[in-house]
CSV table of C-alpha atoms in Angstrom, one decimal:
chain,number,residue,atom,x,y,z
A,1,MET,CA,0.4,-0.5,0.3
A,2,SER,CA,2.3,2.8,-1.7
A,3,ARG,CA,-0.6,5.5,-3.2
A,4,PRO,CA,0.4,9.0,-2.6
A,5,TRP,CA,-2.4,10.0,0.1
A,6,ARG,CA,-4.2,12.5,-1.2
A,7,ALA,CA,-6.0,16.0,0.9
A,8,GLY,CA,-9.0,15.4,0.5
A,9,ARG,CA,-12.4,16.5,2.9
A,10,GLY,CA,-11.1,13.9,5.4
A,11,ALA,CA,-8.3,15.4,6.3
A,12,ARG,CA,-9.5,19.0,6.1
A,13,LEU,CA,-11.9,17.8,8.5
A,14,GLY,CA,-9.9,16.1,9.9
A,15,LEU,CA,-7.7,19.7,9.9
A,16,ALA,CA,-10.6,21.9,11.5
A,17,LEU,CA,-11.2,19.2,13.7
A,18,LEU,CA,-8.0,19.5,15.9
A,19,LEU,CA,-7.0,23.2,15.1
A,20,LEU,CA,-11.1,23.8,17.1
A,21,ALA,CA,-10.0,21.6,20.3
A,22,LEU,CA,-6.5,23.8,20.3
A,23,ALA,CA,-8.8,26.2,19.8
A,24,GLY,CA,-11.0,25.7,22.6
A,25,VAL,CA,-7.9,24.7,25.5
A,26,GLY,CA,-6.2,27.8,24.2
A,27,ALA,CA,-9.4,29.9,25.3
A,28,VAL,CA,-9.3,27.8,29.0
A,29,PHE,CA,-6.0,27.9,29.8
A,30,GLY,CA,-6.7,31.4,28.3
A,31,LEU,CA,-9.5,32.5,30.9
A,32,ARG,CA,-8.3,30.8,33.9
A,33,ALA,CA,-5.4,32.5,33.3
A,34,HIS,CA,-7.3,36.4,32.6
A,35,ALA,CA,-9.1,35.2,36.3
A,36,LEU,CA,-6.2,34.3,38.0
A,37,HIS,CA,-4.7,38.5,36.9
A,38,ARG,CA,-8.5,39.3,37.9
A,39,ALA,CA,-8.3,37.9,41.5
A,40,ARG,CA,-4.5,39.0,41.5
A,41,ALA,CA,-5.3,42.8,41.4
A,42,ARG,CA,-8.6,42.2,43.6
A,43,VAL,CA,-6.5,40.6,46.0
A,44,TRP,CA,-3.8,44.0,46.5
A,45,ALA,CA,-7.5,46.0,46.9
A,46,LEU,CA,-8.4,44.1,48.8
A,47,ARG,CA,-4.9,43.9,51.1
A,48,ALA,CA,-4.6,47.9,50.4
A,49,ALA,CA,-7.8,48.5,52.1
A,50,HIS,CA,-7.1,46.5,54.9
A,51,ALA,CA,-3.9,47.8,56.8
A,52,ALA,CA,-6.1,51.4,55.6
A,53,LEU,CA,-8.7,50.4,58.5
A,54,GLN,CA,-6.2,49.5,60.2
A,55,GLU,CA,-4.7,51.9,60.7
A,56,GLU,CA,-7.4,54.1,61.5
A,57,ILE,CA,-9.1,51.3,63.6
A,58,GLN,CA,-5.2,51.8,65.6
A,59,ARG,CA,-5.6,55.8,64.9
A,60,LEU,CA,-8.9,56.0,66.9
A,61,GLN,CA,-8.0,52.9,70.0
A,62,TRP,CA,-5.0,56.0,70.5
A,63,GLU,CA,-7.7,58.9,70.8
A,64,LEU,CA,-10.2,56.7,73.3
A,65,GLN,CA,-7.1,56.3,75.3
A,66,GLU,CA,-6.8,59.9,74.8
A,67,ALA,CA,-10.0,60.9,75.5
A,68,GLU,CA,-10.1,59.6,79.0
A,69,ARG,CA,-7.9,62.5,79.9
A,70,PRO,CA,-8.3,65.9,80.8
A,71,GLU,CA,-5.9,67.0,79.3
A,72,ALA,CA,-7.0,65.6,75.4
A,73,VAL,CA,-11.2,66.4,76.7
A,74,GLU,CA,-10.3,70.6,77.1
A,75,ARG,CA,-7.8,70.2,74.0
A,76,ARG,CA,-10.6,68.7,71.8
A,77,ALA,CA,-13.3,71.5,73.2
A,78,ARG,CA,-10.7,74.3,72.3
A,79,GLU,CA,-10.3,73.0,69.4
A,80,LEU,CA,-14.0,71.3,68.2
A,81,LEU,CA,-16.4,73.7,69.9
A,82,ARG,CA,-14.1,76.8,70.2
A,83,TRP,CA,-14.4,76.6,73.9
A,84,GLY,CA,-12.5,78.7,76.4
A,85,TYR,CA,-12.5,79.9,79.7
A,86,PRO,CA,-14.7,83.1,81.5
A,87,ASP,CA,-11.2,85.0,81.2
A,88,GLU,CA,-9.7,84.1,77.7
A,89,GLU,CA,-10.5,86.1,75.3
A,90,LEU,CA,-11.4,83.7,71.5
A,91,VAL,CA,-9.3,85.7,68.8
A,92,ILE,CA,-9.6,84.0,65.1
A,93,LEU,CA,-7.3,85.3,62.7
A,94,ILE,CA,-8.9,85.2,59.2
A,95,ARG,CA,-5.8,85.9,56.8
A,96,ARG,CA,-6.8,86.8,52.3
A,97,ARG,CA,-5.1,86.3,49.8
């Protein structure tokens, strides 16, 4: 059986099926890689948000501990409410540019 192989309909169909199978496998792996990339980016964003929240928690805990001291309460009342003692005069400077 040494007759030459002819590229007919069967060969083209086989080649088309092979290329279709390779494209399907490539699509599966490509979509998986894309999903992993998106998940990695989301994890980094969540880690950054977690770190920012941890810093804010530390700052709030420090302010809570600081709020127990009378000096801190007086300072906050002066800053936020502009309170002072009766014999003090409050001077507010407004600078215009």
